Amino acid sequence: MPRPIDRAKREQLLAASGEVLARVGVLTTSLRELASELGTSARMLVYYFGTKEQLILEVLTRQQRAAIPKTDELDLPSSVAAHRRWCFDDWYECTRGERHDNLRVVLQVFGAACGVDSPYRAYTWDTLSLLTRNSQARLEAVGMPRHVAETRSRIALATFQGMIIEFFTTDDRAFVDDTFARFVDEFLLAPFPSGADWTQNES
């Protein structure tokens, strides 16, 4: 009879794995190397998670639940100015705050998801879809028409990923900060026609 899973130990391993993966990387680190960094054995990780890929997915899912609300649970902005403040707060959290280590892992997984039959494909698509829906809901809350909010959200998410990669790899982070600020003001929250013009386009 197999022994029962130690849930506390499993959670401890998940928490520690996120920190280790952010430091040593995802793609080139073997399960044995990861186990060594965690002070345990590869056999123990297999017992709790099955494969390295499944461990990584569980780490990311755990982090996502803590960091990204579901669309129907969002604290929606009451004005364009409020949403602008949120954009810069989010940028700070992703580049310097508690989330930046997690994002290093996420971006590696997003890249790996492009491989044929990647185990990370579904996670990546689901995550990008959630982020797009959340952005669209925020933009609609400040009066942007649905189709404009969706288009800007999709473009913004792709641009945001690129800027995060730039920030993590550049020697001139101030330049990337400035580019992000201009992107928010000149594209994401740029003025848009209202009233009848949008009503006609919606049909």
PDB file of C-alpha atoms in Angstrom:
ATOM      1  CA  MET A   1       0.000   0.000   0.000  1.00  0.00           C
ATOM      2  CA  PRO A   2       1.562   3.325  -1.036  1.00  0.00           C
ATOM      3  CA  ARG A   3       2.220   5.810   1.700  1.00  0.00           C
ATOM      4  CA  PRO A   4      -0.011   8.924   1.707  1.00  0.00           C
ATOM      5  CA  ILE A   5       1.302  12.135   0.181  1.00  0.00           C
ATOM      6  CA  ASP A   6       2.733  14.578   2.715  1.00  0.00           C
ATOM      7  CA  ARG A   7       0.840  17.706   1.587  1.00  0.00           C
ATOM      8  CA  ALA A   8       2.925  20.078   3.688  1.00  0.00           C
ATOM      9  CA  LYS A   9       6.141  18.680   2.255  1.00  0.00           C
ATOM     10  CA  ARG A  10       4.752  18.964  -1.259  1.00  0.00           C
ATOM     11  CA  GLU A  11       3.855  22.620  -0.755  1.00  0.00           C
ATOM     12  CA  GLN A  12       7.290  23.271   0.711  1.00  0.00           C
ATOM     13  CA  LEU A  13       8.935  21.767  -2.361  1.00  0.00           C
ATOM     14  CA  LEU A  14       6.736  23.824  -4.696  1.00  0.00           C
ATOM     15  CA  ALA A  15       7.594  27.071  -2.916  1.00  0.00           C
ATOM     16  CA  ALA A  16      11.307  26.326  -2.889  1.00  0.00           C
ATOM     17  CA  SER A  17      11.300  25.168  -6.517  1.00  0.00           C
ATOM     18  CA  GLY A  18      10.034  28.526  -7.729  1.00  0.00           C
ATOM     19  CA  GLU A  19      13.000  30.294  -6.151  1.00  0.00           C
ATOM     20  CA  VAL A  20      15.500  27.764  -7.492  1.00  0.00           C
ATOM     21  CA  LEU A  21      14.107  27.771 -11.041  1.00  0.00           C
ATOM     22  CA  ALA A  22      14.286  31.567 -11.192  1.00  0.00           C
ATOM     23  CA  ARG A  23      17.975  31.344 -10.341  1.00  0.00           C
ATOM     24  CA  VAL A  24      19.188  28.309 -12.302  1.00  0.00           C
ATOM     25  CA  GLY A  25      16.794  28.333 -15.262  1.00  0.00           C
ATOM     26  CA  VAL A  26      14.162  25.950 -16.550  1.00  0.00           C
ATOM     27  CA  LEU A  27      15.281  24.368 -19.770  1.00  0.00           C
ATOM     28  CA  THR A  28      18.860  23.327 -18.997  1.00  0.00           C
ATOM     29  CA  THR A  29      18.313  22.184 -15.412  1.00  0.00           C
ATOM     30  CA  SER A  30      17.710  18.461 -14.952  1.00  0.00           C
ATOM     31  CA  LEU A  31      15.484  16.966 -12.313  1.00  0.00           C
ATOM     32  CA  ARG A  32      18.593  15.641 -10.568  1.00  0.00           C
ATOM     33  CA  GLU A  33      20.177  19.114 -10.526  1.00  0.00           C
ATOM     34  CA  LEU A  34      16.962  20.655  -9.297  1.00  0.00           C
ATOM     35  CA  ALA A  35      16.726  18.074  -6.528  1.00  0.00           C
ATOM     36  CA  SER A  36      20.301  18.827  -5.473  1.00  0.00           C
ATOM     37  CA  GLU A  37      19.504  22.544  -5.246  1.00  0.00           C
ATOM     38  CA  LEU A  38      16.450  21.709  -3.121  1.00  0.00           C
ATOM     39  CA  GLY A  39      18.386  19.413  -0.805  1.00  0.00           C
ATOM     40  CA  THR A  40      16.371  16.350  -1.750  1.00  0.00           C
ATOM     41  CA  SER A  41      16.558  13.520  -4.296  1.00  0.00           C
ATOM     42  CA  ALA A  42      15.305  13.213  -7.856  1.00  0.00           C
ATOM     43  CA  ARG A  43      13.412  10.128  -6.714  1.00  0.00           C
ATOM     44  CA  MET A  44      11.552  12.236  -4.146  1.00  0.00           C
ATOM     45  CA  LEU A  45      10.580  14.812  -6.783  1.00  0.00           C
ATOM     46  CA  VAL A  46       9.342  12.045  -9.075  1.00  0.00           C
ATOM     47  CA  TYR A  47       7.308  10.652  -6.176  1.00  0.00           C
ATOM     48  CA  TYR A  48       5.617  14.014  -5.545  1.00  0.00           C
ATOM     49  CA  PHE A  49       5.342  15.398  -9.100  1.00  0.00           C
ATOM     50  CA  GLY A  50       6.076  12.716 -11.679  1.00  0.00           C
ATOM     51  CA  THR A  51       8.248  14.719 -14.087  1.00  0.00           C
ATOM     52  CA  LYS A  52      10.255  17.929 -14.141  1.00  0.00           C
ATOM     53  CA  GLU A  53       7.729  19.437 -16.545  1.00  0.00           C
ATOM     54  CA  GLN A  54       4.826  18.635 -14.226  1.00  0.00           C
ATOM     55  CA  LEU A  55       6.705  20.138 -11.292  1.00  0.00           C
ATOM     56  CA  ILE A  56       7.324  23.335 -13.261  1.00  0.00           C
ATOM     57  CA  LEU A  57       3.673  23.546 -14.303  1.00  0.00           C
ATOM     58  CA  GLU A  58       2.530  23.144 -10.717  1.00  0.00           C
ATOM     59  CA  VAL A  59       4.988  25.807  -9.557  1.00  0.00           C
ATOM     60  CA  LEU A  60       3.668  28.233 -12.160  1.00  0.00           C
ATOM     61  CA  THR A  61       0.010  27.417 -11.509  1.00  0.00           C
ATOM     62  CA  ARG A  62       0.566  27.983  -7.793  1.00  0.00           C
ATOM     63  CA  GLN A  63       2.217  31.337  -8.456  1.00  0.00           C
ATOM     64  CA  GLN A  64      -0.451  32.335 -10.942  1.00  0.00           C
ATOM     65  CA  ARG A  65      -3.265  31.741  -8.456  1.00  0.00           C
ATOM     66  CA  ALA A  66      -1.529  34.114  -6.057  1.00  0.00           C
ATOM     67  CA  ALA A  67      -0.660  36.819  -8.605  1.00  0.00           C
ATOM     68  CA  ILE A  68      -3.346  36.897 -11.298  1.00  0.00           C
ATOM     69  CA  PRO A  69      -7.019  37.225 -10.346  1.00  0.00           C
ATOM     70  CA  LYS A  70      -9.753  35.671 -12.429  1.00  0.00           C
ATOM     71  CA  THR A  71     -11.516  38.154 -14.694  1.00  0.00           C
ATOM     72  CA  ASP A  72     -14.728  38.190 -12.637  1.00  0.00           C
ATOM     73  CA  GLU A  73     -12.691  38.933  -9.485  1.00  0.00           C
ATOM     74  CA  LEU A  74     -10.845  41.997 -10.811  1.00  0.00           C
ATOM     75  CA  ASP A  75     -10.729  45.302  -8.988  1.00  0.00           C
ATOM     76  CA  LEU A  76     -11.693  47.368 -12.033  1.00  0.00           C
ATOM     77  CA  PRO A  77     -10.426  50.935 -12.485  1.00  0.00           C
ATOM     78  CA  SER A  78     -12.851  53.821 -12.163  1.00  0.00           C
ATOM     79  CA  SER A  79     -10.977  56.138 -14.533  1.00  0.00           C
ATOM     80  CA  VAL A  80      -8.250  56.221 -17.174  1.00  0.00           C
ATOM     81  CA  ALA A  81      -5.947  57.856 -14.615  1.00  0.00           C
ATOM     82  CA  ALA A  82      -6.563  55.015 -12.162  1.00  0.00           C
ATOM     83  CA  HIS A  83      -5.806  52.423 -14.830  1.00  0.00           C
ATOM     84  CA  ARG A  84      -2.635  54.291 -15.814  1.00  0.00           C
ATOM     85  CA  ARG A  85      -1.448  54.120 -12.188  1.00  0.00           C
ATOM     86  CA  TRP A  86      -2.210  50.383 -12.159  1.00  0.00           C
ATOM     87  CA  CYS A  87      -0.163  49.876 -15.358  1.00  0.00           C
ATOM     88  CA  PHE A  88       2.910  51.457 -13.787  1.00  0.00           C
ATOM     89  CA  ASP A  89       2.422  49.644 -10.474  1.00  0.00           C
ATOM     90  CA  ASP A  90       2.185  46.359 -12.373  1.00  0.00           C
ATOM     91  CA  TRP A  91       5.303  47.182 -14.416  1.00  0.00           C
ATOM     92  CA  TYR A  92       7.210  47.882 -11.209  1.00  0.00           C
ATOM     93  CA  GLU A  93       6.069  44.603  -9.630  1.00  0.00           C
ATOM     94  CA  CYS A  94       7.071  42.657 -12.732  1.00  0.00           C
ATOM     95  CA  THR A  95      10.488  44.275 -13.112  1.00  0.00           C
ATOM     96  CA  ARG A  96      11.601  44.979  -9.540  1.00  0.00           C
ATOM     97  CA  GLY A  97       8.991  43.639  -7.151  1.00  0.00           C
ATOM     98  CA  GLU A  98       8.083  40.214  -5.848  1.00  0.00           C
ATOM     99  CA  ARG A  99       6.906  38.954  -9.238  1.00  0.00           C
ATOM    100  CA  HIS A 100      10.067  39.525 -11.271  1.00  0.00           C
ATOM    101  CA  ASP A 101      11.705  36.213 -10.296  1.00  0.00           C
ATOM    102  CA  ASN A 102       8.520  34.360 -11.205  1.00  0.00           C
ATOM    103  CA  LEU A 103       8.426  36.088 -14.578  1.00  0.00           C
ATOM    104  CA  ARG A 104      11.907  34.862 -15.427  1.00  0.00           C
ATOM    105  CA  VAL A 105      10.556  31.327 -15.175  1.00  0.00           C
ATOM    106  CA  VAL A 106       7.296  32.135 -16.966  1.00  0.00           C
ATOM    107  CA  LEU A 107       9.052  33.636 -19.981  1.00  0.00           C
ATOM    108  CA  GLN A 108      11.315  30.603 -20.309  1.00  0.00           C
ATOM    109  CA  VAL A 109       8.257  28.350 -20.256  1.00  0.00           C
ATOM    110  CA  PHE A 110       6.454  30.527 -22.825  1.00  0.00           C
ATOM    111  CA  GLY A 111       9.422  30.080 -25.139  1.00  0.00           C
ATOM    112  CA  ALA A 112       9.528  26.324 -24.570  1.00  0.00           C
ATOM    113  CA  ALA A 113       5.780  26.138 -25.276  1.00  0.00           C
ATOM    114  CA  CYS A 114       6.482  26.906 -28.934  1.00  0.00           C
ATOM    115  CA  GLY A 115       8.082  23.479 -29.377  1.00  0.00           C
ATOM    116  CA  VAL A 116       6.084  20.770 -31.133  1.00  0.00           C
ATOM    117  CA  ASP A 117       3.935  18.843 -28.611  1.00  0.00           C
ATOM    118  CA  SER A 118       5.324  20.945 -25.750  1.00  0.00           C
ATOM    119  CA  PRO A 119       3.905  20.044 -22.311  1.00  0.00           C
ATOM    120  CA  TYR A 120       3.753  23.782 -21.648  1.00  0.00           C
ATOM    121  CA  ARG A 121       1.486  24.669 -24.587  1.00  0.00           C
ATOM    122  CA  ALA A 122      -1.877  24.527 -22.789  1.00  0.00           C
ATOM    123  CA  TYR A 123      -0.564  26.396 -19.743  1.00  0.00           C
ATOM    124  CA  THR A 124       0.868  29.142 -21.941  1.00  0.00           C
ATOM    125  CA  TRP A 125      -2.285  29.590 -24.010  1.00  0.00           C
ATOM    126  CA  ASP A 126      -4.525  29.602 -20.942  1.00  0.00           C
ATOM    127  CA  THR A 127      -2.321  32.141 -19.176  1.00  0.00           C
ATOM    128  CA  LEU A 128      -2.092  34.489 -22.149  1.00  0.00           C
ATOM    129  CA  SER A 129      -5.855  34.240 -22.642  1.00  0.00           C
ATOM    130  CA  LEU A 130      -6.523  35.112 -18.989  1.00  0.00           C
ATOM    131  CA  LEU A 131      -4.169  38.095 -19.108  1.00  0.00           C
ATOM    132  CA  THR A 132      -5.817  39.340 -22.304  1.00  0.00           C
ATOM    133  CA  ARG A 133      -9.321  39.008 -20.831  1.00  0.00           C
ATOM    134  CA  ASN A 134      -8.242  40.858 -17.681  1.00  0.00           C
ATOM    135  CA  SER A 135      -6.721  43.697 -19.675  1.00  0.00           C
ATOM    136  CA  GLN A 136      -9.792  43.917 -21.878  1.00  0.00           C
ATOM    137  CA  ALA A 137     -12.078  44.089 -18.835  1.00  0.00           C
ATOM    138  CA  ARG A 138     -10.019  46.938 -17.366  1.00  0.00           C
ATOM    139  CA  LEU A 139     -10.110  48.907 -20.607  1.00  0.00           C
ATOM    140  CA  GLU A 140     -13.838  48.368 -21.042  1.00  0.00           C
ATOM    141  CA  ALA A 141     -14.331  49.590 -17.473  1.00  0.00           C
ATOM    142  CA  VAL A 142     -12.878  52.983 -18.412  1.00  0.00           C
ATOM    143  CA  GLY A 143     -15.156  53.292 -21.441  1.00  0.00           C
ATOM    144  CA  MET A 144     -13.247  51.666 -24.281  1.00  0.00           C
ATOM    145  CA  PRO A 145     -15.444  49.783 -26.793  1.00  0.00           C
ATOM    146  CA  ARG A 146     -15.174  46.021 -26.640  1.00  0.00           C
ATOM    147  CA  HIS A 147     -13.434  45.385 -29.954  1.00  0.00           C
ATOM    148  CA  VAL A 148     -10.936  48.220 -29.372  1.00  0.00           C
ATOM    149  CA  ALA A 149     -10.238  46.987 -25.849  1.00  0.00           C
ATOM    150  CA  GLU A 150      -9.640  43.451 -27.128  1.00  0.00           C
ATOM    151  CA  THR A 151      -7.299  44.547 -29.924  1.00  0.00           C
ATOM    152  CA  ARG A 152      -5.292  46.864 -27.693  1.00  0.00           C
ATOM    153  CA  SER A 153      -5.100  44.199 -24.996  1.00  0.00           C
ATOM    154  CA  ARG A 154      -3.705  41.564 -27.343  1.00  0.00           C
ATOM    155  CA  ILE A 155      -1.123  43.961 -28.750  1.00  0.00           C
ATOM    156  CA  ALA A 156      -0.286  45.253 -25.284  1.00  0.00           C
ATOM    157  CA  LEU A 157       0.333  41.774 -23.903  1.00  0.00           C
ATOM    158  CA  ALA A 158       2.709  40.872 -26.720  1.00  0.00           C
ATOM    159  CA  THR A 159       4.520  44.192 -26.319  1.00  0.00           C
ATOM    160  CA  PHE A 160       4.691  43.821 -22.549  1.00  0.00           C
ATOM    161  CA  GLN A 161       6.378  40.431 -22.901  1.00  0.00           C
ATOM    162  CA  GLY A 162       8.932  41.903 -25.268  1.00  0.00           C
ATOM    163  CA  MET A 163       9.661  44.813 -22.951  1.00  0.00           C
ATOM    164  CA  ILE A 164      10.092  42.512 -19.962  1.00  0.00           C
ATOM    165  CA  ILE A 165      12.661  40.523 -21.960  1.00  0.00           C
ATOM    166  CA  GLU A 166      14.388  43.785 -22.875  1.00  0.00           C
ATOM    167  CA  PHE A 167      14.394  44.874 -19.233  1.00  0.00           C
ATOM    168  CA  PHE A 168      15.904  41.582 -18.068  1.00  0.00           C
ATOM    169  CA  THR A 169      18.653  41.687 -20.693  1.00  0.00           C
ATOM    170  CA  THR A 170      19.536  45.356 -21.249  1.00  0.00           C
ATOM    171  CA  ASP A 171      22.236  47.494 -19.659  1.00  0.00           C
ATOM    172  CA  ASP A 172      19.949  50.542 -19.908  1.00  0.00           C
ATOM    173  CA  ARG A 173      16.846  49.798 -17.897  1.00  0.00           C
ATOM    174  CA  ALA A 174      15.854  53.471 -17.756  1.00  0.00           C
ATOM    175  CA  PHE A 175      15.428  53.397 -21.532  1.00  0.00           C
ATOM    176  CA  VAL A 176      13.040  50.433 -21.275  1.00  0.00           C
ATOM    177  CA  ASP A 177      11.104  52.164 -18.469  1.00  0.00           C
ATOM    178  CA  ASP A 178      10.714  55.230 -20.699  1.00  0.00           C
ATOM    179  CA  THR A 179       9.622  53.101 -23.659  1.00  0.00           C
ATOM    180  CA  PHE A 180       7.001  51.400 -21.488  1.00  0.00           C
ATOM    181  CA  ALA A 181       5.650  54.762 -20.305  1.00  0.00           C
ATOM    182  CA  ARG A 182       5.322  55.994 -23.882  1.00  0.00           C
ATOM    183  CA  PHE A 183       3.656  52.768 -24.936  1.00  0.00           C
ATOM    184  CA  VAL A 184       1.009  53.110 -22.199  1.00  0.00           C
ATOM    185  CA  ASP A 185       0.277  56.749 -23.026  1.00  0.00           C
ATOM    186  CA  GLU A 186       0.657  56.698 -26.805  1.00  0.00           C
ATOM    187  CA  PHE A 187      -1.045  53.373 -27.526  1.00  0.00           C
ATOM    188  CA  LEU A 188      -2.776  51.513 -24.715  1.00  0.00           C
ATOM    189  CA  LEU A 189      -4.558  54.516 -23.183  1.00  0.00           C
ATOM    190  CA  ALA A 190      -4.444  56.832 -26.180  1.00  0.00           C
ATOM    191  CA  PRO A 191      -7.681  58.743 -26.868  1.00  0.00           C
ATOM    192  CA  PHE A 192     -10.195  57.007 -29.099  1.00  0.00           C
ATOM    193  CA  PRO A 193     -13.366  58.162 -30.903  1.00  0.00           C
ATOM    194  CA  SER A 194     -16.584  57.718 -28.976  1.00  0.00           C
ATOM    195  CA  GLY A 195     -20.304  57.539 -29.581  1.00  0.00           C
ATOM    196  CA  ALA A 196     -21.717  56.855 -33.020  1.00  0.00           C
ATOM    197  CA  ASP A 197     -18.356  56.198 -34.648  1.00  0.00           C
ATOM    198  CA  TRP A 198     -17.783  53.128 -32.478  1.00  0.00           C
ATOM    199  CA  THR A 199     -21.413  52.038 -32.627  1.00  0.00           C
ATOM    200  CA  GLN A 200     -21.172  51.789 -36.413  1.00  0.00           C
ATOM    201  CA  ASN A 201     -17.929  49.844 -36.205  1.00  0.00           C
ATOM    202  CA  GLU A 202     -19.427  47.332 -33.763  1.00  0.00           C
ATOM    203  CA  SER A 203     -22.024  46.176 -36.337  1.00  0.00           C
TER     204      SER A 203
END
